GROMACS .gro file of C-alpha atoms in nm:
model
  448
    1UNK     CA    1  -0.464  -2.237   0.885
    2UNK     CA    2  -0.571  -2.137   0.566
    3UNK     CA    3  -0.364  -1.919   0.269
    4UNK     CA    4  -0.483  -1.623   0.159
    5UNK     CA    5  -0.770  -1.636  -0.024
    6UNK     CA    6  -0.615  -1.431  -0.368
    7UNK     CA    7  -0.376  -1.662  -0.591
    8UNK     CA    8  -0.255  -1.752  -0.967
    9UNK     CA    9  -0.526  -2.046  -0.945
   10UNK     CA   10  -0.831  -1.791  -0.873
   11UNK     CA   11  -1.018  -1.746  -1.203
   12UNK     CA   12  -0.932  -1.502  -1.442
   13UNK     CA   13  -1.202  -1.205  -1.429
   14UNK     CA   14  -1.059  -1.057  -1.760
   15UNK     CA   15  -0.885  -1.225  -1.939
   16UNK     CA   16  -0.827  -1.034  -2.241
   17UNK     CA   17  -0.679  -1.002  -2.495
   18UNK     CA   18  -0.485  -0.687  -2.486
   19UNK     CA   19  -0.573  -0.416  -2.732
   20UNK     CA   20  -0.355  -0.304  -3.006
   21UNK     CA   21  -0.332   0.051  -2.912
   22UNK     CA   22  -0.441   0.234  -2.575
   23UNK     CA   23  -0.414   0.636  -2.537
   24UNK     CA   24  -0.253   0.510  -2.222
   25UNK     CA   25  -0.101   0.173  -2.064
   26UNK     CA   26  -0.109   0.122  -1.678
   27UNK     CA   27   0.130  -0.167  -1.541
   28UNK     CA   28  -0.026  -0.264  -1.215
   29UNK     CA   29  -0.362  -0.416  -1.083
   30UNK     CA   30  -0.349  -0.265  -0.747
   31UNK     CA   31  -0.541   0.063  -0.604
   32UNK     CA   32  -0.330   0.314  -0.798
   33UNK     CA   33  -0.339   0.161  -1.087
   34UNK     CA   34  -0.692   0.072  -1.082
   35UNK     CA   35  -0.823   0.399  -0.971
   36UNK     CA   36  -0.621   0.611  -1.204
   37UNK     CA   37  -0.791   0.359  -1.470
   38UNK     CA   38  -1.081   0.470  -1.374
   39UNK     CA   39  -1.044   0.825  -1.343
   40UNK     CA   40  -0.900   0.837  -1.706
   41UNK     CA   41  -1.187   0.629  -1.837
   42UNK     CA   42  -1.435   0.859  -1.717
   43UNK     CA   43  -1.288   1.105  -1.933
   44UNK     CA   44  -1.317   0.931  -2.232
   45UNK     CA   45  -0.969   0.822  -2.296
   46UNK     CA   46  -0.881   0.517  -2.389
   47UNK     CA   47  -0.654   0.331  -2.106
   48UNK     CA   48  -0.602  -0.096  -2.066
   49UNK     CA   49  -0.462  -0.157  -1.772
   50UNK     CA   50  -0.229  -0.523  -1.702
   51UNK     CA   51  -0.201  -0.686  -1.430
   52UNK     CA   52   0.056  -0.997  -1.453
   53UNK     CA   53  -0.161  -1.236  -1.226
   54UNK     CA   54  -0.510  -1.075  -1.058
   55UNK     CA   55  -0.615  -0.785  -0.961
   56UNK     CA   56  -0.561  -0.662  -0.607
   57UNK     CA   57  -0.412  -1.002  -0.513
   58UNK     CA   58  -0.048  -0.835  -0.343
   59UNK     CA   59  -0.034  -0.567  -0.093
   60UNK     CA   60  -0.393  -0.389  -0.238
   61UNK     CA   61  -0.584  -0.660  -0.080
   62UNK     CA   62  -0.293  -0.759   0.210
   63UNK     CA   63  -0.263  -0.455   0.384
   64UNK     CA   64  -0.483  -0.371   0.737
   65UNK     CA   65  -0.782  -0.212   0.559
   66UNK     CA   66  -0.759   0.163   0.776
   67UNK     CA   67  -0.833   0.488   0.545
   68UNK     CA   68  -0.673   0.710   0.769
   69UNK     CA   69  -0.581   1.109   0.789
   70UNK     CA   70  -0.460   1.040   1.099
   71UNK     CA   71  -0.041   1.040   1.117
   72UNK     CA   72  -0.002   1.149   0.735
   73UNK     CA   73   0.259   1.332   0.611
   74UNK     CA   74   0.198   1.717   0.581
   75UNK     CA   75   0.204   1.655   0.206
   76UNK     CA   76   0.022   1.364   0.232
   77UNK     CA   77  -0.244   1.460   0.392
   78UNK     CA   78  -0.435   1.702   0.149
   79UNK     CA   79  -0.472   1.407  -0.088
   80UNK     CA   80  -0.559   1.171   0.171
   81UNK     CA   81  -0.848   1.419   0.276
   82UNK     CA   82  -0.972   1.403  -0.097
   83UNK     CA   83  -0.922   1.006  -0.097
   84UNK     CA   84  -1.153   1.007   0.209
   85UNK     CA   85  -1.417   1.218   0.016
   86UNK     CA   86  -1.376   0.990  -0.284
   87UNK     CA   87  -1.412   0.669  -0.108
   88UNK     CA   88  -1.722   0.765  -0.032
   89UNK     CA   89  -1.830   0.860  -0.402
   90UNK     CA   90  -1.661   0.581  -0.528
   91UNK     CA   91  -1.863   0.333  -0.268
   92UNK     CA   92  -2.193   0.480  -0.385
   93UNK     CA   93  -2.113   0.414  -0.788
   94UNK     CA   94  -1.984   0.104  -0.676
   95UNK     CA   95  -2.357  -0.042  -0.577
   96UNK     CA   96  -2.154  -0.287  -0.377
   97UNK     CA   97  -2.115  -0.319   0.001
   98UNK     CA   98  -1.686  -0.289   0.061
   99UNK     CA   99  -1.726  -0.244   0.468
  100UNK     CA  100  -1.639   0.103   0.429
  101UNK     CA  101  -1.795   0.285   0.750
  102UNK     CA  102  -1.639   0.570   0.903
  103UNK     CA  103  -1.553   0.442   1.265
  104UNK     CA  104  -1.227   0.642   1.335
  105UNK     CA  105  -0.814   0.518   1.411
  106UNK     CA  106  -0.690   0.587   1.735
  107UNK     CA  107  -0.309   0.570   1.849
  108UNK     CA  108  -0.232   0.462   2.216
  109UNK     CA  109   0.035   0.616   2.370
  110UNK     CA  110   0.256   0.358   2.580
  111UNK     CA  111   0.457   0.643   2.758
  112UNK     CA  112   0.444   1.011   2.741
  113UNK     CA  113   0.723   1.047   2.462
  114UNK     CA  114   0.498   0.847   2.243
  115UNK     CA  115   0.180   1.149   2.373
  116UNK     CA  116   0.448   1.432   2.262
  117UNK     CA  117   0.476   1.315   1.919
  118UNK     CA  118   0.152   1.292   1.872
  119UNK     CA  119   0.166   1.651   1.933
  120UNK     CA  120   0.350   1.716   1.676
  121UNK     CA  121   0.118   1.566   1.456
  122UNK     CA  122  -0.125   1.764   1.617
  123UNK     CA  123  -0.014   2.099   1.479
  124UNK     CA  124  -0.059   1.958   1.128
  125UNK     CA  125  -0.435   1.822   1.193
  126UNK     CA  126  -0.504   2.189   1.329
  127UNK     CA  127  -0.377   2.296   1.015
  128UNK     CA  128  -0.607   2.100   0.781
  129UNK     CA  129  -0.920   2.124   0.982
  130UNK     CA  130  -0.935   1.784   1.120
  131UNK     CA  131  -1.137   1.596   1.416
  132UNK     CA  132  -0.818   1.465   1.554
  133UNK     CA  133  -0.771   1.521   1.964
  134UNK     CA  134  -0.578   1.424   2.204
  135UNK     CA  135  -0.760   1.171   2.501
  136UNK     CA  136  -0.586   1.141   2.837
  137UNK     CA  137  -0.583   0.784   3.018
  138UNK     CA  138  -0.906   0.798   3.164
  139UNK     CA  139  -1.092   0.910   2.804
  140UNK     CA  140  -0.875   0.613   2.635
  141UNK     CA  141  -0.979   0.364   2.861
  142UNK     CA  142  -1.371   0.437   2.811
  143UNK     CA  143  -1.332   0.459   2.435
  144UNK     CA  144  -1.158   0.122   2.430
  145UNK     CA  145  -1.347  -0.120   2.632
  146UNK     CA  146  -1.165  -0.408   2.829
  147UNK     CA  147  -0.789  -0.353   2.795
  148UNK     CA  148  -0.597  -0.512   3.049
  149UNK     CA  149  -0.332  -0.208   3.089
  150UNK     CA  150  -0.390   0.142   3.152
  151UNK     CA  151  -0.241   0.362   2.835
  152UNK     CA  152  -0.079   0.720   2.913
  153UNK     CA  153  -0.363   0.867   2.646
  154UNK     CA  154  -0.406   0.838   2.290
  155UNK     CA  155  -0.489   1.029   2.011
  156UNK     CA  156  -0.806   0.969   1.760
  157UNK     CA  157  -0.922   1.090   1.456
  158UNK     CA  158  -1.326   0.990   1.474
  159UNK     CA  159  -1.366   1.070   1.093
  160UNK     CA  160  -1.112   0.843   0.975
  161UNK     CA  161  -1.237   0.495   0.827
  162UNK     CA  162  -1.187   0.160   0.725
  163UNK     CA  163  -1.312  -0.073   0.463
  164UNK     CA  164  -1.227  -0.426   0.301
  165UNK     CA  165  -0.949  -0.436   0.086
  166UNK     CA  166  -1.026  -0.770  -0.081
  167UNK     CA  167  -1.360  -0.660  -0.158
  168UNK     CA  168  -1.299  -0.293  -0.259
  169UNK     CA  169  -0.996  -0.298  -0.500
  170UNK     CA  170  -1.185  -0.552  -0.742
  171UNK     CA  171  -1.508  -0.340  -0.677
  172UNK     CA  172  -1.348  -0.072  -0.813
  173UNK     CA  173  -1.175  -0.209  -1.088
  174UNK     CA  174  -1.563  -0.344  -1.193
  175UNK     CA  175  -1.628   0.014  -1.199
  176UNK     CA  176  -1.348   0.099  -1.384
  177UNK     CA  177  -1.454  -0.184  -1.664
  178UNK     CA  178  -1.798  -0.018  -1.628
  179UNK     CA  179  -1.633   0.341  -1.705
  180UNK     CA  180  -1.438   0.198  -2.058
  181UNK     CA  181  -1.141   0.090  -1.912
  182UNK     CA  182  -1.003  -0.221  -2.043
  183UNK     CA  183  -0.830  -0.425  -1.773
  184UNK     CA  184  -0.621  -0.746  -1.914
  185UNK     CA  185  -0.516  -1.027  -1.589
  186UNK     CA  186  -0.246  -1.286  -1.694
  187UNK     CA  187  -0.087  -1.065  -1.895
  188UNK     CA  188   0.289  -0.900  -1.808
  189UNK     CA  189   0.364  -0.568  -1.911
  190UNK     CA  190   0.772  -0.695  -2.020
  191UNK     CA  191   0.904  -0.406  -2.185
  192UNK     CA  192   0.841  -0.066  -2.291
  193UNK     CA  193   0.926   0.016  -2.616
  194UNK     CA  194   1.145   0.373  -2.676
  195UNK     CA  195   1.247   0.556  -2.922
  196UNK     CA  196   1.425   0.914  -2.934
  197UNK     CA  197   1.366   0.922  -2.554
  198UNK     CA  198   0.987   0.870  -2.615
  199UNK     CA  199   0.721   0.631  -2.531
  200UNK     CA  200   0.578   0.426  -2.859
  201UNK     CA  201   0.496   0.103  -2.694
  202UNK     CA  202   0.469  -0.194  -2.470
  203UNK     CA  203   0.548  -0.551  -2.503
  204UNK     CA  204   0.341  -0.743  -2.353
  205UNK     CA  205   0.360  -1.197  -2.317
  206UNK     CA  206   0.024  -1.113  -2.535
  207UNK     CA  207   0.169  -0.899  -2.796
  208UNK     CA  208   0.268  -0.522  -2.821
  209UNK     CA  209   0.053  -0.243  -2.750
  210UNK     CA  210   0.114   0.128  -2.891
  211UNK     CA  211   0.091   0.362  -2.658
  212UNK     CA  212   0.228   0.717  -2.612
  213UNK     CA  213   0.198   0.715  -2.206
  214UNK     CA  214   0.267   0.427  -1.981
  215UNK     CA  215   0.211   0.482  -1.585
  216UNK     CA  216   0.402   0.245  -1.417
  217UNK     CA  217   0.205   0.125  -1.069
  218UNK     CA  218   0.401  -0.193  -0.990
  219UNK     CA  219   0.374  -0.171  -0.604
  220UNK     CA  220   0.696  -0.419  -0.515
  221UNK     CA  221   0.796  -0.479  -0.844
  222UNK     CA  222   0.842  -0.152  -1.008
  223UNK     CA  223   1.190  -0.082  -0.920
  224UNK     CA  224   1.258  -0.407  -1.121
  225UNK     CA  225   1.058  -0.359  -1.417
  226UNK     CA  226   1.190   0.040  -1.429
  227UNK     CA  227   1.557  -0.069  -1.435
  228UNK     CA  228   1.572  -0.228  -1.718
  229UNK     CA  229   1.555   0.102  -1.880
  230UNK     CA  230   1.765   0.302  -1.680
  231UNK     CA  231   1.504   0.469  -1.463
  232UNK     CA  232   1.633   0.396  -1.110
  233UNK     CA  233   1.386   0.422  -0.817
  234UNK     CA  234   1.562   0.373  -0.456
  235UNK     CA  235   1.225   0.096  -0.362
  236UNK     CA  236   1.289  -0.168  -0.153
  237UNK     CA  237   0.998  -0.393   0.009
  238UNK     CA  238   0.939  -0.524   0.343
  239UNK     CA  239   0.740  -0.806   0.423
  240UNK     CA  240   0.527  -0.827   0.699
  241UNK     CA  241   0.292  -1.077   0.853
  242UNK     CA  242  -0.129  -0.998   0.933
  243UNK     CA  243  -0.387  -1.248   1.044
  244UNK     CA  244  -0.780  -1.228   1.129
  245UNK     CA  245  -0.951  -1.350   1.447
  246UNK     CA  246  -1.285  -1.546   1.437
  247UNK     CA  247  -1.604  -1.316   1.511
  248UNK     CA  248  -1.575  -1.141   1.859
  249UNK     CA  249  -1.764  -0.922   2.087
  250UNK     CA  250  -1.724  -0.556   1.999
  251UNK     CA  251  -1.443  -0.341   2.167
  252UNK     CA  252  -1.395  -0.099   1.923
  253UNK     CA  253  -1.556  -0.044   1.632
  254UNK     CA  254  -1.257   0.114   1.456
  255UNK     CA  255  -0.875   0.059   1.386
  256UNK     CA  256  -0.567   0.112   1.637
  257UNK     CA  257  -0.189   0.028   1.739
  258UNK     CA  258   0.069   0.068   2.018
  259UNK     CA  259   0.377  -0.056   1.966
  260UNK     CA  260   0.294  -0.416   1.988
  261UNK     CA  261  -0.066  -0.432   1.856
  262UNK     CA  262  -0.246  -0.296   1.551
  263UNK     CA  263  -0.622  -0.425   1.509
  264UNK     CA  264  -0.881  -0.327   1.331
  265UNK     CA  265  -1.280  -0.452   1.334
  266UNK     CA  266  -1.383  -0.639   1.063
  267UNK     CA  267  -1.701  -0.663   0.872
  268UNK     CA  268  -1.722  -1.025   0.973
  269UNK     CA  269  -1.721  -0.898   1.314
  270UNK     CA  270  -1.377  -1.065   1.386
  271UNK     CA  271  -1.046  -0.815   1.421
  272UNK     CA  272  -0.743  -0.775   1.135
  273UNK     CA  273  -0.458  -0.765   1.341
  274UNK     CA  274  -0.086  -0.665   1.312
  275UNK     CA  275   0.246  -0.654   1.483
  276UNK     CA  276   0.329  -0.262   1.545
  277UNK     CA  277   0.627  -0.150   1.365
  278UNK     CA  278   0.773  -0.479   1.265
  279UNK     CA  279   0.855  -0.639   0.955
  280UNK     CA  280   1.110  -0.781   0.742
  281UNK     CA  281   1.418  -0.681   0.511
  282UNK     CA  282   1.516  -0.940   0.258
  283UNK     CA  283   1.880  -0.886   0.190
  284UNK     CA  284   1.979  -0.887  -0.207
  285UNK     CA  285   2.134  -0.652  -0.466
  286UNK     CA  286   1.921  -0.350  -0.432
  287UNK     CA  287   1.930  -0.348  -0.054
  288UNK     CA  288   2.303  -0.285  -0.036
  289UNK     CA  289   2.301  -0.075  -0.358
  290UNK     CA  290   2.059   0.167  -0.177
  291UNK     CA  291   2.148   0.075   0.180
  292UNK     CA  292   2.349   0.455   0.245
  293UNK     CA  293   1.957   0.623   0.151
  294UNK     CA  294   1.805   0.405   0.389
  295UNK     CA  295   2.013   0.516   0.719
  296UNK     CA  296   1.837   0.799   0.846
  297UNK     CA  297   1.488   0.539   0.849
  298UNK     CA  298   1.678   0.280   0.995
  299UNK     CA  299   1.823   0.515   1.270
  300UNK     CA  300   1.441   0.648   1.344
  301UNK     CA  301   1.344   0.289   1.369
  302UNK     CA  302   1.634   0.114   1.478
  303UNK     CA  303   1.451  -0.208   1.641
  304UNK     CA  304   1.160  -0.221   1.364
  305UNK     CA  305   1.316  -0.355   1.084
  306UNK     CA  306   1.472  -0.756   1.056
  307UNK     CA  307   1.677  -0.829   0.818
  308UNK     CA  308   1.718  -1.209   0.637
  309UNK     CA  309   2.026  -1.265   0.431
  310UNK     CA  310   1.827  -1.392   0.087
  311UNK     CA  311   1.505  -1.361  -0.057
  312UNK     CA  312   1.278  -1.626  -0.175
  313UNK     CA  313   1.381  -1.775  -0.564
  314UNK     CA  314   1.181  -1.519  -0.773
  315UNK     CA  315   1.160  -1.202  -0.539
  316UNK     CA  316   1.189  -0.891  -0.645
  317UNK     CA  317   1.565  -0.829  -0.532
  318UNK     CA  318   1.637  -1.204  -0.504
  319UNK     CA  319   1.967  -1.281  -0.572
  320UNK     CA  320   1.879  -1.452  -0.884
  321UNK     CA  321   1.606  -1.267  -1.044
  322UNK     CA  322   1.716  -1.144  -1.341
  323UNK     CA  323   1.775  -0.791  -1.381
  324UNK     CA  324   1.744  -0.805  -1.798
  325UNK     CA  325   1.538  -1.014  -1.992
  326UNK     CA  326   1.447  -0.959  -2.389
  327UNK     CA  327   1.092  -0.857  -2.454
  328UNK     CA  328   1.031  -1.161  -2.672
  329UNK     CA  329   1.154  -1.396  -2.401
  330UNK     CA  330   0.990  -1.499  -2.063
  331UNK     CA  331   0.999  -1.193  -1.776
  332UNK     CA  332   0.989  -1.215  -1.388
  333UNK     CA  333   0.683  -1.117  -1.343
  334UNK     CA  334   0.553  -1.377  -1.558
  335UNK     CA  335   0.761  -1.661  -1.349
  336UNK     CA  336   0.571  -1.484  -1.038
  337UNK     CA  337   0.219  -1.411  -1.084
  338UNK     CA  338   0.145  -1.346  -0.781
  339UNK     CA  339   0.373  -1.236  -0.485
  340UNK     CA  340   0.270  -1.419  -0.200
  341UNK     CA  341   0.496  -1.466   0.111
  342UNK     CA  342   0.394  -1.705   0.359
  343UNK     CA  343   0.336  -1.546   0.693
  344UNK     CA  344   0.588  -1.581   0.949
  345UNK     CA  345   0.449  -1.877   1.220
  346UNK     CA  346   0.645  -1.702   1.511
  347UNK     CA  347   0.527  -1.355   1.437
  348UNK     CA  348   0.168  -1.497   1.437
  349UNK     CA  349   0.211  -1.638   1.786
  350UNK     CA  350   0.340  -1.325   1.865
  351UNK     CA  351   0.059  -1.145   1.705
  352UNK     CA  352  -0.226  -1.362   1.881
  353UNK     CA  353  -0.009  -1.302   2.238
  354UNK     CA  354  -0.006  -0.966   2.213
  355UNK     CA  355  -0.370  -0.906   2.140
  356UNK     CA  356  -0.460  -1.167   2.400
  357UNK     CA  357  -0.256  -0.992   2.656
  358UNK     CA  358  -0.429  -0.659   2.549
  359UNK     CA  359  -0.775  -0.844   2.564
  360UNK     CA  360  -0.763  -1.116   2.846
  361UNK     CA  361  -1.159  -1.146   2.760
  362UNK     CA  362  -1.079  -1.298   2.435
  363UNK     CA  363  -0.837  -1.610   2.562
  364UNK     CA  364  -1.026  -1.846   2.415
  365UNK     CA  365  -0.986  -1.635   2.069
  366UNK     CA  366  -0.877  -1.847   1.729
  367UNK     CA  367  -0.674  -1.708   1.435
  368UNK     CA  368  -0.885  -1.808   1.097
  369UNK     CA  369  -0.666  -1.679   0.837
  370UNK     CA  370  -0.323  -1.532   0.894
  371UNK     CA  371  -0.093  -1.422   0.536
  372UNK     CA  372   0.198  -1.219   0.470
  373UNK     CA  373   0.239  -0.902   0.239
  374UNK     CA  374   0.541  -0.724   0.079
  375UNK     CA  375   0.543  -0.340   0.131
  376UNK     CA  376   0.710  -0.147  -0.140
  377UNK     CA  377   0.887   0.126   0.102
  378UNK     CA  378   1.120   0.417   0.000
  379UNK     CA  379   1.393   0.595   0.225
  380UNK     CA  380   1.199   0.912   0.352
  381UNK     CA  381   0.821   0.691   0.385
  382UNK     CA  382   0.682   0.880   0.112
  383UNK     CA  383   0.578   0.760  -0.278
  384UNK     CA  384   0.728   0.865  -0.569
  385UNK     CA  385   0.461   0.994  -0.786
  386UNK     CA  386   0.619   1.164  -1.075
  387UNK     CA  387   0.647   1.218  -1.474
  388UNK     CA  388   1.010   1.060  -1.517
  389UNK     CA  389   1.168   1.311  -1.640
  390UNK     CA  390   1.435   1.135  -1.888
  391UNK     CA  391   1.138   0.925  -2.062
  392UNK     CA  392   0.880   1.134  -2.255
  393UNK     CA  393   0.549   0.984  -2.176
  394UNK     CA  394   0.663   0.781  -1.899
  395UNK     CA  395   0.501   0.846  -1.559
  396UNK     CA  396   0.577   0.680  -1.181
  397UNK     CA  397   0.342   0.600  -0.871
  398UNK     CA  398   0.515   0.368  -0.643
  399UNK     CA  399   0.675   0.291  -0.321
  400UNK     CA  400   0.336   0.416  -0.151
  401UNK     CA  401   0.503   0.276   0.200
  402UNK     CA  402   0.207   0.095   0.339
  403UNK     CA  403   0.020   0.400   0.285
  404UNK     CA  404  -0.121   0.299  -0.025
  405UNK     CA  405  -0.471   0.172   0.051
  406UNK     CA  406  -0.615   0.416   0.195
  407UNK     CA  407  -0.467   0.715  -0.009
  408UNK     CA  408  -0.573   0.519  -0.303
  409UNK     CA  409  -0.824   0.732  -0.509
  410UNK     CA  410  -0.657   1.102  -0.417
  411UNK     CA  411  -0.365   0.883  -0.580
  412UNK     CA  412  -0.560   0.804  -0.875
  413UNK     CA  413  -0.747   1.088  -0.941
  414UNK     CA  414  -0.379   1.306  -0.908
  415UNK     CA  415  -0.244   1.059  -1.108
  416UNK     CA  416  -0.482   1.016  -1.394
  417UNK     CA  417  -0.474   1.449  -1.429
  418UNK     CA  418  -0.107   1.439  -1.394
  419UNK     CA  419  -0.106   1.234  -1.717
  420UNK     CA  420  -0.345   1.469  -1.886
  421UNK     CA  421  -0.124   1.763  -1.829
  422UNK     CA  422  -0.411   1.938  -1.600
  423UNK     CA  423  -0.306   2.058  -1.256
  424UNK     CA  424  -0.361   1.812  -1.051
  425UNK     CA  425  -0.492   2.082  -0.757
  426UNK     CA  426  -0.195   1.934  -0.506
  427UNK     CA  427   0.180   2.024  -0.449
  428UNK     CA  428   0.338   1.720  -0.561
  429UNK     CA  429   0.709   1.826  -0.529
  430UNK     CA  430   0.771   1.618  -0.204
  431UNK     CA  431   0.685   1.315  -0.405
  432UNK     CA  432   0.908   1.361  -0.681
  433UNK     CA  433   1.191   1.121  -0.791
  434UNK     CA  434   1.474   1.364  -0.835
  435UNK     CA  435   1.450   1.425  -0.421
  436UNK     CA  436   1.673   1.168  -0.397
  437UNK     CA  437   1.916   1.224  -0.646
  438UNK     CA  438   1.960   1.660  -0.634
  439UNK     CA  439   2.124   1.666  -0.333
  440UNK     CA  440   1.814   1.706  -0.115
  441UNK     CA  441   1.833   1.575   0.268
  442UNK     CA  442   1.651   1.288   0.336
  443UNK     CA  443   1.327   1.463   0.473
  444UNK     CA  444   1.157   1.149   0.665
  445UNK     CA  445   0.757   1.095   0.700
  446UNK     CA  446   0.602   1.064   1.029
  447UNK     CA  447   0.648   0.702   1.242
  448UNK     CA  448   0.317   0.687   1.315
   0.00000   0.00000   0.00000
């Protein structure tokens, strides 16, 4: 079975060299970073963007591919109803085909506790306007064709879409290029340079850049890179294992999970598909640092997370990644250019079971591709987006909890306004990084 098709030995697409000065730095090639690159570009100001191996190639172009408003957080969910407006206007300037098509998510409901917490949910789509309902058995059963088991209902949100990952990330970051941004690949942000508790700089394996504002977009390595100047972020990352089935008939044309089973249709006209709720906790110095913030998830979810005692040489929170490096001297993120976990051969036979038992049609079905992903997750399920407050100039948009892709441009546009000091049109305070530190309960995000 093949790899994943993005790694360190796929050509360069811009390959610099980094500017000498930038109005603002982003560190991180992924949908945040790329769309808030292009939101700031379109306004004239100057922004170069680095991404330490390609663009897109971890978790922006790993993850399932569903745009959903469906099972957002309350706060979420205002900026993932912009996103949804934006993917569309971002598709169009695009002039490139991304397999975005608006073909809903639906949830199936295993039992009738998993029906009353979609309830819940319910009272917050009634509250934003949106198409979701509630199906019974009968209405789930004729919107999914062929299952082999009857489902207590569901609950779908028709206007909810899905696209390509791998194609739309690097469409947009063309369009970002287009726009004036400056986008450098193969080049590791390794420092940021402060003085008197202010931005002036970033050292880069290139050379330094001045700069009065850096936005940190990292995905799974943030909490790393941040630490080294005393900015600590409670991030951890998961990893979990996806795969992609050969072309097969149609039985739904859009994206949904039980508890076992996540797929979504493809524009190849095969399925992505996913384990529900599963994936996997390496073990290593920030894990048990932050373990005491991570109990109320674990207790929500007590069966969804495994745990293995070390990470691969190089990880994020491996044991022996170094936690301080000098800015004139090799980083971690330029020993690891790309973060890409193998995906885990038992969870793929699980994953091609499960679907097969859903879909008895397809038992002759083949896995083409299967890879693995690392989810930067924080404690309550929600980012940190945020101007760190001990840093002048220094702004945060991490830990986007799997969420990431499809909230993308909401994220960026937010983002790239937060940085110009306008309002950014959203209440943001759920997603700030003090939560964690001021006392605050842990407030967790919907399981869904």
């Amino acid at each position: 079975m093949p790899t994943f098709p993005f790694t360190e030995a796929d050509p360069i697409q811009y390959p610099g060299p980094p500017p000498k000065t930038s109005q603002v730095v982003i560190v991180g090639g992924g949908i945040v970073g790329v769309t808030t690159a292009l939101f700031l570009a379109a306004r004239n100001i100057s922004v170069t963007l680095l991404e330490k191996g390609r663009v897109a190639a971890e978790q922006s172009s790993r993850n399932w591919g569903w745009i959903r408003k469906q099972g957002r957080d309350a706060d979420e969910l205002p900026i993932v109803i912009e996103a949804c407006r934006l993917w569309r206007q971002l598709a169009d300037e695009c002039g490139e085909d991304i397999g975005l098509n608006q073909t809903g998510v639906t949830y199936l409901a295993n039992a009738d506790k998993d029906m009353a917490k979609f309830e819940e949910f319910m009272r917050i789509a009634t509250t934003h306007g949106l198409d979701t309902r509630l199906l019974d058995a009968h209405e789930t059963a004729k919107l999914i064709t062929g299952m082999s088991r009857k489902f207590a209902g569901a609950m779908t949100t028709p206007s909810d879409m899905r696209a390509e990952p791998w194609l739309a990330v690097p469409a947009l970051a063309r369009l970002a290029v287009r726009k004036g941004a400056k986008i450098v690949e193969n080049c590791a942000a390794r420092a940021l340079d402060i003085a008197a508790g202010r931005i002036k700089g970033v050292w880069t394996e290139a050379g330094y850049i001045e700069t009065s504002t850096v936005l940190v977009a990292g995905g799974a390595w943030s909490s790393l890179f941040l630490a080294r100047h005393g900015v600590s972020i409670p991030q951890l990352s998961v990893r979990v294992t996806v795969a992609a089935t050969e072309p097969l008939p149609e039985i739904y044309a859009g994206a949904a999970a039980d508890d076992h089973i996540a797929f979504r249709r493809r524009q190849d006209g095969g399925y992505t598909l996913a384990a529900g709720g599963s994936h996997l906790l390496y073990l290593g110095p920030d894990a048990f640092r932050r373990a005491t913030k991570y109990i109320p998830a674990l207790r929500d979810n007590l069966f969804g997370t495994r745990y293995f005692p070390f990470a691969p040489s190089g990880y994020p929170d491996g044991w022996s990644t170094p936690r301080d490096w000098a800015p004139d001297s090799e980083s971690p993120f330029e020993r690891m250019r790309v973060l890409n976990p193998a995906p885990e051969p038992a969870k793929l036979r699980s994953i091609e079971r499960n679907f097969k038992q859903l879909f008895p049609q397809f038992d002759k079905a083949r896995l083409k591709v299967g890879w693995g992903g690392m989810i930067d997750a924080m404690p309550d399920v929600v980012p940190v987006v945020d101007l760190v407050r001990a840093v002048g100039g220094l702004f945060v948009a991490t830990g986007m909890c799997g969420h990431g892709f499809g909230i993308g441009p909401g994220m960026g546009r937010v983002v790239s306004d937060m940085i110009q000091g306008n309002d950014t049109g959203h209440d943001l305070s759920r997603f700030r990084l003090s939560r964690f530190y001021d006392g605050s309960p842990v407030r967790l995000g919907p399981a869904l």
